[in-house]
């Protein structure tokens, strides 16, 4: 909006030119509500034409604009946050002191990832709160503009009385609120304006409270972002230490990655890709055989032993040195956390934009969000696949596969065993092409999650905790 368009709501009538009290009051009002004063009276032709073309306000469009504005505000804020040299040195010293065994590093990495995702969820929630506060602020400002004449009359009355006049320049809602209250106490408000003046006081107080809330929310977000930057650095150091322990030679790893990419280029669907990987990539084949052996062992268990395993899944802490999934995947219903902090954007069964139903769920995340393993399992594939973008396929055993896609950077390799909560990838800055041709109302990063049982997609909702299922976007 132009300066000219902004000021038009405070246009001064020609008859007021000789009334300095009212003119000064209008000027003060413009400053109090945060708009420039002294601009031209009429809105620009472009603004008028836009108003005619747009018609009534669109709440959904307004919400999208507000969310985008808040995101831009936080993006600018995040660019100002850096890790001090003192904190970086302290982190380096801390990493130097920890146990460098594979098991200890894995525990430390999972703990760091958990802290990061908690902070990222705080940022997601804080962004929503800030956006809501900005929307409320806009609503109150519109209400104040509708009563600008009342405030101008009250301030002009104080100036005419010459007793306890309003500040020379009102720069905050608090200034205007103090002046209006003074006018009421001094009897400067005529009876006919008293009710309107009381409403004015309520709006000014609400605006002051909202602005205080915005300031507090920005402080909280800054603290969470700063802590997240530090935790991100800590986790990167831990992962680097763990990489030093990897036994697979660089040559073997590169050869398997090339072969996996060749198979991905030849595959026409996910099931075909999984089958070819498990038959032709040695590390993936070994992982699949380990999963099948574990499943066969569980099939031989008695019902009492199966119940003991279910009880273990409900209550026990798994062995940190494990090299196979601690629990039967089908027994983990209502136990899993989302792989990334964010909000549920689309669910299983929703229209996918191609005339079919979505075979997974979609989470909207913040840029750079960490993606972790939702459960223990072996990495079957990690890399690009068709329209999925960067994709990870996890084999948690029990005949299941978990597909994650939409990430920008993956940090695991085929055949690797990971535990629940272990870092797998990070999201990019914007949404990438996915298997679903959805007309989404966001260009924010979007994580696609699909569960498969014996090669067929299944609804993943029964596996997520109730808290996760409730994380839907507030405008969906």
Short mmCIF file of C-alpha atoms in Angstrom, two decimals:
data_model
loop_
_atom_site.label_atom_id
_atom_site.label_comp_id
_atom_site.label_asym_id
_atom_site.label_seq_id
_atom_site.Cartn_x
_atom_site.Cartn_y
_atom_site.Cartn_z
CA UNK A 1 0.00 0.00 0.00
CA UNK A 2 1.28 3.45 -0.86
CA UNK A 3 1.78 6.27 1.59
CA UNK A 4 -0.98 8.10 -0.21
CA UNK A 5 -3.36 5.16 0.15
CA UNK A 6 -2.55 4.65 3.81
CA UNK A 7 -3.23 8.23 4.77
CA UNK A 8 -6.58 8.44 2.98
CA UNK A 9 -8.46 7.05 5.98
CA UNK A 10 -7.40 10.14 7.91
CA UNK A 11 -8.33 12.73 5.30
CA UNK A 12 -8.98 16.20 6.76
CA UNK A 13 -12.13 17.87 5.55
CA UNK A 14 -11.73 21.28 3.96
CA UNK A 15 -13.98 22.78 6.59
CA UNK A 16 -11.42 21.75 9.22
CA UNK A 17 -8.64 23.84 7.71
CA UNK A 18 -9.45 26.68 10.06
CA UNK A 19 -9.80 24.43 13.09
CA UNK A 20 -6.23 23.88 14.31
CA UNK A 21 -7.36 21.87 17.33
CA UNK A 22 -9.15 19.27 15.25
CA UNK A 23 -6.42 19.22 12.62
CA UNK A 24 -3.73 18.64 15.27
CA UNK A 25 -5.87 15.94 16.83
CA UNK A 26 -6.23 14.15 13.52
CA UNK A 27 -2.48 14.36 13.01
CA UNK A 28 -1.92 12.89 16.48
CA UNK A 29 -4.45 10.15 15.76
CA UNK A 30 -2.64 9.16 12.58
CA UNK A 31 0.57 8.73 14.54
CA UNK A 32 -1.12 6.90 17.39
CA UNK A 33 -2.54 4.23 15.11
CA UNK A 34 0.71 3.87 13.26
CA UNK A 35 -0.09 5.48 9.91
CA UNK A 36 1.63 8.39 8.17
CA UNK A 37 -0.12 11.74 8.41
CA UNK A 38 -0.10 14.74 6.12
CA UNK A 39 -0.44 12.78 2.92
CA UNK A 40 -2.92 13.43 0.13
CA UNK A 41 -6.60 13.04 0.91
CA UNK A 42 -7.71 10.77 -1.90
CA UNK A 43 -6.55 7.22 -2.51
CA UNK A 44 -4.55 6.57 -5.63
CA UNK A 45 -6.42 5.55 -8.81
CA UNK A 46 -4.63 2.20 -8.73
CA UNK A 47 -5.78 1.57 -5.18
CA UNK A 48 -9.34 2.55 -6.05
CA UNK A 49 -9.37 0.30 -9.09
CA UNK A 50 -7.91 -2.56 -7.07
CA UNK A 51 -10.59 -2.11 -4.46
CA UNK A 52 -13.32 -2.21 -7.11
CA UNK A 53 -11.92 -5.32 -8.75
CA UNK A 54 -11.31 -7.24 -5.56
CA UNK A 55 -14.77 -6.77 -4.06
CA UNK A 56 -15.41 -7.97 -0.48
CA UNK A 57 -12.40 -9.06 1.58
CA UNK A 58 -11.44 -12.71 1.20
CA UNK A 59 -10.67 -14.15 4.68
CA UNK A 60 -8.64 -17.04 3.25
CA UNK A 61 -6.57 -14.69 1.08
CA UNK A 62 -6.08 -12.33 4.03
CA UNK A 63 -4.88 -15.23 6.18
CA UNK A 64 -2.45 -16.38 3.50
CA UNK A 65 -1.07 -12.84 3.13
CA UNK A 66 -0.67 -12.54 6.89
CA UNK A 67 1.09 -15.91 7.13
CA UNK A 68 3.45 -14.96 4.30
CA UNK A 69 4.13 -11.60 5.93
CA UNK A 70 4.90 -13.26 9.26
CA UNK A 71 7.16 -15.79 7.55
CA UNK A 72 9.07 -12.97 5.82
CA UNK A 73 9.43 -11.23 9.17
CA UNK A 74 10.86 -14.39 10.77
CA UNK A 75 13.14 -15.08 7.80
CA UNK A 76 14.63 -11.62 8.26
CA UNK A 77 14.95 -12.26 12.00
CA UNK A 78 16.68 -15.62 11.47
CA UNK A 79 19.33 -13.99 9.28
CA UNK A 80 20.38 -11.84 12.23
CA UNK A 81 20.95 -14.83 14.54
CA UNK A 82 24.48 -16.20 14.72
CA UNK A 83 26.39 -18.40 17.12
CA UNK A 84 28.97 -16.46 19.10
CA UNK A 85 32.57 -17.63 19.04
CA UNK A 86 32.38 -18.21 22.77
CA UNK A 87 29.42 -20.59 22.39
CA UNK A 88 31.06 -22.31 19.40
CA UNK A 89 34.21 -22.92 21.44
CA UNK A 90 32.15 -24.23 24.35
CA UNK A 91 30.37 -26.67 22.04
CA UNK A 92 33.68 -27.89 20.62
CA UNK A 93 34.99 -28.49 24.14
CA UNK A 94 31.84 -30.40 25.08
CA UNK A 95 32.06 -32.67 22.03
CA UNK A 96 35.74 -33.33 22.76
CA UNK A 97 34.85 -34.69 26.20
CA UNK A 98 32.11 -37.16 25.27
CA UNK A 99 32.53 -40.90 24.78
CA UNK A 100 33.38 -41.53 21.12
CA UNK A 101 31.92 -45.04 20.92
CA UNK A 102 29.30 -45.67 18.24
CA UNK A 103 26.59 -46.34 20.83
CA UNK A 104 27.33 -43.23 22.90
CA UNK A 105 27.42 -41.03 19.82
CA UNK A 106 24.12 -42.46 18.58
CA UNK A 107 22.45 -41.70 21.93
CA UNK A 108 23.87 -38.16 21.89
CA UNK A 109 22.73 -37.59 18.29
CA UNK A 110 19.19 -38.83 18.97
CA UNK A 111 19.02 -36.61 22.07
CA UNK A 112 20.24 -33.62 20.06
CA UNK A 113 17.73 -34.34 17.29
CA UNK A 114 14.91 -34.52 19.85
CA UNK A 115 15.90 -31.13 21.27
CA UNK A 116 16.11 -29.66 17.77
CA UNK A 117 12.66 -30.86 16.81
CA UNK A 118 11.20 -29.55 20.07
CA UNK A 119 12.70 -26.15 19.29
CA UNK A 120 11.49 -26.33 15.69
CA UNK A 121 7.97 -27.11 16.90
CA UNK A 122 8.19 -24.14 19.29
CA UNK A 123 9.10 -21.98 16.29
CA UNK A 124 6.20 -23.39 14.21
CA UNK A 125 3.75 -22.76 17.07
CA UNK A 126 5.25 -19.34 17.80
CA UNK A 127 4.92 -18.31 14.18
CA UNK A 128 1.21 -19.19 14.25
CA UNK A 129 0.72 -17.20 17.46
CA UNK A 130 2.54 -14.22 15.99
CA UNK A 131 0.45 -14.41 12.83
CA UNK A 132 -2.74 -14.55 14.92
CA UNK A 133 -1.62 -11.52 16.93
CA UNK A 134 -0.88 -9.58 13.75
CA UNK A 135 -4.36 -10.43 12.47
CA UNK A 136 -5.93 -9.22 15.72
CA UNK A 137 -3.83 -6.06 15.50
CA UNK A 138 -5.17 -5.39 12.00
CA UNK A 139 -8.75 -5.93 13.20
CA UNK A 140 -8.36 -3.47 16.08
CA UNK A 141 -6.68 -0.90 13.84
CA UNK A 142 -9.60 -1.10 11.41
CA UNK A 143 -11.99 -0.59 14.32
CA UNK A 144 -10.01 2.44 15.46
CA UNK A 145 -10.03 3.92 11.98
CA UNK A 146 -13.81 3.62 11.92
CA UNK A 147 -13.90 5.83 15.04
CA UNK A 148 -11.16 8.26 14.10
CA UNK A 149 -13.61 11.15 14.27
CA UNK A 150 -14.47 10.36 17.91
CA UNK A 151 -10.82 10.29 18.94
CA UNK A 152 -10.14 13.50 17.05
CA UNK A 153 -13.02 15.25 18.85
CA UNK A 154 -11.80 14.02 22.25
CA UNK A 155 -8.23 15.15 21.65
CA UNK A 156 -9.40 18.48 20.25
CA UNK A 157 -11.56 18.99 23.35
CA UNK A 158 -8.51 18.49 25.55
CA UNK A 159 -6.54 21.00 23.50
CA UNK A 160 -9.32 23.57 23.73
CA UNK A 161 -9.48 23.16 27.50
CA UNK A 162 -5.75 23.75 27.76
CA UNK A 163 -5.71 21.56 30.84
CA UNK A 164 -3.62 18.38 30.80
CA UNK A 165 -3.41 18.45 26.99
CA UNK A 166 -2.41 15.33 25.07
CA UNK A 167 1.28 14.84 24.25
CA UNK A 168 2.57 16.99 21.41
CA UNK A 169 3.04 13.82 19.35
CA UNK A 170 1.21 10.57 20.02
CA UNK A 171 3.48 7.74 18.94
CA UNK A 172 1.92 4.74 20.70
CA UNK A 173 -1.57 3.45 21.53
CA UNK A 174 -0.66 4.02 25.19
CA UNK A 175 -0.30 7.78 24.52
CA UNK A 176 -3.73 7.94 22.92
CA UNK A 177 -5.25 5.81 25.70
CA UNK A 178 -3.85 8.10 28.40
CA UNK A 179 -5.20 11.16 26.61
CA UNK A 180 -8.69 9.71 26.19
CA UNK A 181 -8.81 8.66 29.84
CA UNK A 182 -7.75 12.15 30.86
CA UNK A 183 -10.54 13.58 28.74
CA UNK A 184 -13.09 11.36 30.49
CA UNK A 185 -11.83 12.30 33.96
CA UNK A 186 -11.79 16.02 33.13
CA UNK A 187 -15.30 15.93 31.73
CA UNK A 188 -14.14 16.97 28.28
CA UNK A 189 -16.28 14.31 26.63
CA UNK A 190 -19.81 15.43 25.86
CA UNK A 191 -22.56 12.97 26.90
CA UNK A 192 -23.36 12.07 23.30
CA UNK A 193 -19.83 10.81 22.74
CA UNK A 194 -19.37 9.00 26.05
CA UNK A 195 -20.40 5.51 24.84
CA UNK A 196 -18.26 5.81 21.72
CA UNK A 197 -15.39 7.05 23.84
CA UNK A 198 -15.65 4.03 26.14
CA UNK A 199 -15.50 1.75 23.10
CA UNK A 200 -12.50 3.72 21.95
CA UNK A 201 -10.76 3.15 25.28
CA UNK A 202 -11.40 -0.59 24.99
CA UNK A 203 -9.90 -0.71 21.49
CA UNK A 204 -6.86 1.35 22.42
CA UNK A 205 -6.21 -0.88 25.43
CA UNK A 206 -6.63 -3.98 23.27
CA UNK A 207 -4.16 -2.58 20.74
CA UNK A 208 -1.62 -1.83 23.47
CA UNK A 209 -2.02 -5.37 24.89
CA UNK A 210 -1.69 -6.95 21.45
CA UNK A 211 1.47 -5.01 20.68
CA UNK A 212 2.93 -6.09 24.03
CA UNK A 213 2.04 -9.68 23.11
CA UNK A 214 3.73 -9.31 19.73
CA UNK A 215 6.90 -8.02 21.37
CA UNK A 216 6.88 -10.95 23.83
CA UNK A 217 6.27 -13.47 21.06
CA UNK A 218 9.15 -12.07 19.03
CA UNK A 219 11.42 -12.37 22.07
CA UNK A 220 10.36 -16.00 22.58
CA UNK A 221 10.90 -16.79 18.89
CA UNK A 222 14.33 -15.17 18.91
CA UNK A 223 15.32 -17.28 21.93
CA UNK A 224 14.04 -20.49 20.28
CA UNK A 225 15.79 -19.69 16.99
CA UNK A 226 19.06 -18.95 18.77
CA UNK A 227 18.87 -22.21 20.73
CA UNK A 228 18.05 -24.08 17.52
CA UNK A 229 21.11 -22.67 15.75
CA UNK A 230 23.28 -23.87 18.64
CA UNK A 231 21.67 -27.33 18.70
CA UNK A 232 22.08 -27.63 14.94
CA UNK A 233 25.81 -26.96 15.30
CA UNK A 234 26.08 -29.47 18.15
CA UNK A 235 24.34 -32.18 16.15
CA UNK A 236 26.53 -31.56 13.10
CA UNK A 237 29.63 -32.06 15.26
CA UNK A 238 28.24 -35.30 16.70
CA UNK A 239 27.34 -36.65 13.26
CA UNK A 240 30.84 -35.81 12.01
CA UNK A 241 32.34 -37.80 14.89
CA UNK A 242 30.07 -40.76 14.15
CA UNK A 243 31.01 -40.68 10.47
CA UNK A 244 34.63 -41.26 11.46
CA UNK A 245 33.61 -44.64 12.90
CA UNK A 246 31.86 -45.88 9.77
CA UNK A 247 33.59 -49.06 8.64
CA UNK A 248 32.35 -49.20 5.06
CA UNK A 249 35.03 -47.92 2.73
CA UNK A 250 34.34 -44.84 0.65
CA UNK A 251 34.82 -46.88 -2.53
CA UNK A 252 32.26 -49.53 -1.57
CA UNK A 253 29.78 -46.86 -0.51
CA UNK A 254 30.17 -44.88 -3.74
CA UNK A 255 29.70 -48.04 -5.83
CA UNK A 256 26.49 -48.97 -4.00
CA UNK A 257 25.15 -45.44 -4.34
CA UNK A 258 25.79 -45.46 -8.09
CA UNK A 259 24.05 -48.82 -8.45
CA UNK A 260 21.10 -47.60 -6.36
CA UNK A 261 20.70 -44.53 -8.59
CA UNK A 262 20.79 -46.74 -11.70
CA UNK A 263 18.04 -48.94 -10.28
CA UNK A 264 16.00 -45.87 -9.31
CA UNK A 265 16.24 -44.56 -12.87
CA UNK A 266 14.95 -47.88 -14.22
CA UNK A 267 12.13 -48.40 -11.70
CA UNK A 268 8.64 -47.24 -12.65
CA UNK A 269 7.09 -47.41 -9.18
CA UNK A 270 8.02 -47.67 -5.53
CA UNK A 271 7.39 -51.39 -5.19
CA UNK A 272 9.58 -52.14 -8.18
CA UNK A 273 12.34 -49.96 -6.74
CA UNK A 274 12.21 -51.68 -3.34
CA UNK A 275 12.30 -55.11 -4.94
CA UNK A 276 15.29 -54.35 -7.14
CA UNK A 277 17.23 -52.71 -4.31
CA UNK A 278 16.68 -55.63 -1.95
CA UNK A 279 17.87 -58.09 -4.57
CA UNK A 280 20.81 -56.23 -6.13
CA UNK A 281 22.38 -53.98 -3.46
CA UNK A 282 24.44 -56.06 -1.03
CA UNK A 283 23.94 -53.88 2.06
CA UNK A 284 20.20 -53.53 1.42
CA UNK A 285 19.91 -57.26 0.75
CA UNK A 286 21.65 -58.00 4.05
CA UNK A 287 19.29 -55.62 5.84
CA UNK A 288 16.23 -57.22 4.23
CA UNK A 289 17.47 -60.67 5.23
CA UNK A 290 17.99 -59.46 8.80
CA UNK A 291 14.44 -58.10 8.85
CA UNK A 292 13.03 -61.37 7.48
CA UNK A 293 15.01 -63.40 10.03
CA UNK A 294 13.64 -61.23 12.82
CA UNK A 295 10.09 -61.67 11.50
CA UNK A 296 10.56 -65.44 11.26
CA UNK A 297 11.80 -65.56 14.84
CA UNK A 298 8.74 -63.63 16.01
CA UNK A 299 6.41 -65.96 14.10
CA UNK A 300 7.84 -68.87 16.09
CA UNK A 301 7.14 -67.09 19.38
CA UNK A 302 4.33 -68.29 21.60
CA UNK A 303 1.40 -65.99 22.37
CA UNK A 304 2.86 -65.40 25.84
CA UNK A 305 6.16 -64.34 24.29
CA UNK A 306 4.35 -62.04 21.87
CA UNK A 307 2.48 -60.44 24.74
CA UNK A 308 5.80 -59.93 26.54
CA UNK A 309 7.11 -58.20 23.40
CA UNK A 310 4.02 -55.98 23.29
CA UNK A 311 4.52 -55.07 26.94
CA UNK A 312 8.14 -54.21 26.17
CA UNK A 313 6.98 -51.87 23.42
CA UNK A 314 4.61 -50.18 25.85
CA UNK A 315 6.96 -49.62 28.74
CA UNK A 316 10.63 -50.55 28.41
CA UNK A 317 13.63 -48.53 27.30
CA UNK A 318 15.26 -50.26 24.29
CA UNK A 319 18.86 -51.42 24.25
CA UNK A 320 20.96 -48.51 23.02
CA UNK A 321 23.39 -50.95 21.38
CA UNK A 322 20.71 -52.66 19.26
CA UNK A 323 21.40 -53.49 15.63
CA UNK A 324 17.83 -54.47 14.76
CA UNK A 325 14.41 -52.92 15.53
CA UNK A 326 13.57 -53.12 19.22
CA UNK A 327 9.84 -53.54 18.64
CA UNK A 328 7.44 -55.14 16.18
CA UNK A 329 6.28 -52.29 13.95
CA UNK A 330 2.61 -53.28 14.11
CA UNK A 331 2.79 -52.99 17.92
CA UNK A 332 3.81 -49.33 17.73
CA UNK A 333 0.34 -47.91 17.08
CA UNK A 334 -0.26 -44.60 18.87
CA UNK A 335 3.48 -44.51 19.65
CA UNK A 336 5.20 -42.72 16.77
CA UNK A 337 6.08 -39.03 16.52
CA UNK A 338 6.06 -37.24 13.18
CA UNK A 339 9.48 -37.30 11.47
CA UNK A 340 9.56 -33.47 11.40
CA UNK A 341 8.13 -30.53 13.33
CA UNK A 342 5.21 -29.05 11.46
CA UNK A 343 1.50 -29.16 10.74
CA UNK A 344 -0.64 -31.78 9.00
CA UNK A 345 -1.51 -30.40 5.58
CA UNK A 346 -3.13 -33.39 3.86
CA UNK A 347 -4.17 -36.82 5.14
CA UNK A 348 -4.46 -40.32 3.69
CA UNK A 349 -7.39 -40.56 1.28
CA UNK A 350 -7.54 -36.87 0.33
CA UNK A 351 -7.78 -36.06 -3.39
CA UNK A 352 -4.29 -36.01 -4.88
CA UNK A 353 -5.03 -33.73 -7.85
CA UNK A 354 -4.91 -36.55 -10.43
CA UNK A 355 -8.34 -38.04 -9.80
CA UNK A 356 -7.01 -40.49 -7.22
CA UNK A 357 -6.68 -40.57 -3.44
CA UNK A 358 -3.52 -39.59 -1.60
CA UNK A 359 -1.68 -42.69 -0.38
CA UNK A 360 0.13 -40.95 2.47
CA UNK A 361 0.10 -37.77 4.54
CA UNK A 362 1.75 -34.39 3.99
CA UNK A 363 3.32 -32.19 6.64
CA UNK A 364 4.06 -28.50 6.18
CA UNK A 365 7.40 -27.69 7.83
CA UNK A 366 9.65 -24.71 8.30
CA UNK A 367 12.65 -24.24 5.97
CA UNK A 368 15.61 -26.36 7.04
CA UNK A 369 13.52 -28.54 9.38
CA UNK A 370 15.19 -31.73 10.60
CA UNK A 371 13.73 -35.07 9.47
CA UNK A 372 14.27 -38.05 11.79
CA UNK A 373 13.47 -41.76 11.68
CA UNK A 374 9.94 -42.38 13.01
CA UNK A 375 11.01 -45.86 14.12
CA UNK A 376 13.96 -48.24 14.15
CA UNK A 377 14.78 -49.72 10.76
CA UNK A 378 17.18 -50.23 7.89
CA UNK A 379 17.64 -47.70 5.10
CA UNK A 380 16.57 -49.31 1.82
CA UNK A 381 17.05 -46.23 -0.34
CA UNK A 382 18.25 -42.63 0.04
CA UNK A 383 18.36 -40.37 -3.01
CA UNK A 384 16.33 -38.92 -5.88
CA UNK A 385 13.42 -40.88 -7.31
CA UNK A 386 11.23 -39.62 -10.16
CA UNK A 387 8.89 -36.80 -9.03
CA UNK A 388 9.37 -37.61 -5.35
CA UNK A 389 12.54 -35.52 -5.09
CA UNK A 390 14.97 -36.64 -2.39
CA UNK A 391 13.44 -39.79 -0.94
CA UNK A 392 14.21 -42.21 1.88
CA UNK A 393 12.74 -45.70 2.20
CA UNK A 394 12.97 -47.25 5.67
CA UNK A 395 12.42 -50.96 6.40
CA UNK A 396 11.18 -51.22 10.02
CA UNK A 397 10.47 -54.95 9.68
CA UNK A 398 7.18 -56.81 10.04
CA UNK A 399 6.59 -56.49 6.28
CA UNK A 400 6.35 -52.69 6.40
CA UNK A 401 8.19 -49.89 4.60
CA UNK A 402 8.11 -46.17 5.43
CA UNK A 403 8.58 -43.74 2.54
CA UNK A 404 9.67 -40.13 3.19
CA UNK A 405 10.06 -37.60 0.37
CA UNK A 406 10.30 -33.88 -0.30
CA UNK A 407 13.59 -33.31 1.54
CA UNK A 408 16.49 -31.31 0.16
CA UNK A 409 19.44 -33.17 1.69
CA UNK A 410 19.68 -36.74 2.99
CA UNK A 411 22.40 -37.87 5.42
CA UNK A 412 22.04 -41.67 5.47
CA UNK A 413 23.10 -44.50 3.17
CA UNK A 414 21.41 -47.71 1.97
CA UNK A 415 21.88 -50.63 4.36
CA UNK A 416 22.43 -48.38 7.38
CA UNK A 417 20.51 -49.26 10.54
CA UNK A 418 18.95 -46.26 12.30
CA UNK A 419 17.01 -45.95 15.54
CA UNK A 420 13.86 -43.96 16.18
CA UNK A 421 14.69 -40.26 16.39
CA UNK A 422 17.99 -40.53 14.51
CA UNK A 423 18.53 -37.74 11.92
CA UNK A 424 17.89 -38.73 8.30
CA UNK A 425 17.60 -35.52 6.28
CA UNK A 426 16.76 -31.82 6.25
CA UNK A 427 14.05 -29.92 4.41
CA UNK A 428 14.82 -27.22 1.88
CA UNK A 429 13.68 -23.61 1.66
CA UNK A 430 10.56 -24.28 -0.44
CA UNK A 431 8.25 -27.09 -1.48
CA UNK A 432 9.66 -29.40 -4.15
CA UNK A 433 7.77 -31.46 -6.69
CA UNK A 434 6.17 -34.52 -5.15
CA UNK A 435 4.28 -37.60 -6.22
CA UNK A 436 1.01 -35.77 -5.53
CA UNK A 437 -0.11 -33.10 -8.00
CA UNK A 438 -1.85 -31.17 -5.24
CA UNK A 439 -2.84 -27.55 -5.59
CA UNK A 440 -1.46 -26.66 -2.16
CA UNK A 441 -2.05 -23.27 -0.57
CA UNK A 442 1.59 -23.02 0.45
CA UNK A 443 5.03 -23.03 -1.12
CA UNK A 444 6.58 -23.92 2.24
CA UNK A 445 8.60 -27.15 2.51
CA UNK A 446 6.30 -30.19 2.48
CA UNK A 447 7.22 -33.67 3.76
CA UNK A 448 5.35 -36.61 2.24
CA UNK A 449 5.03 -39.75 4.42
CA UNK A 450 3.71 -43.09 3.17
CA UNK A 451 3.43 -46.42 5.01
CA UNK A 452 3.37 -49.67 3.01
CA UNK A 453 2.52 -53.19 4.17
CA UNK A 454 3.55 -56.03 1.88
CA UNK A 455 3.91 -53.54 -0.96
CA UNK A 456 0.52 -51.82 -0.55
CA UNK A 457 -0.07 -48.32 0.91
CA UNK A 458 -1.83 -48.23 4.29
CA UNK A 459 -3.20 -45.37 6.38
CA UNK A 460 -0.47 -44.27 8.81
CA UNK A 461 -2.80 -42.41 11.19
CA UNK A 462 -3.15 -45.30 13.68
CA UNK A 463 0.60 -45.18 14.33
CA UNK A 464 0.91 -41.50 15.25
CA UNK A 465 0.40 -40.25 18.78
CA UNK A 466 -2.78 -38.29 19.49
CA UNK A 467 -0.71 -35.13 19.90
CA UNK A 468 0.72 -35.56 16.40
CA UNK A 469 -2.66 -36.24 14.78
CA UNK A 470 -3.92 -32.97 16.27
CA UNK A 471 -1.23 -30.88 14.57
CA UNK A 472 -3.35 -29.66 11.68
CA UNK A 473 -2.87 -26.23 10.16
CA UNK A 474 -5.27 -23.73 11.67
CA UNK A 475 -6.57 -22.72 8.24
CA UNK A 476 -7.26 -26.20 6.85
#
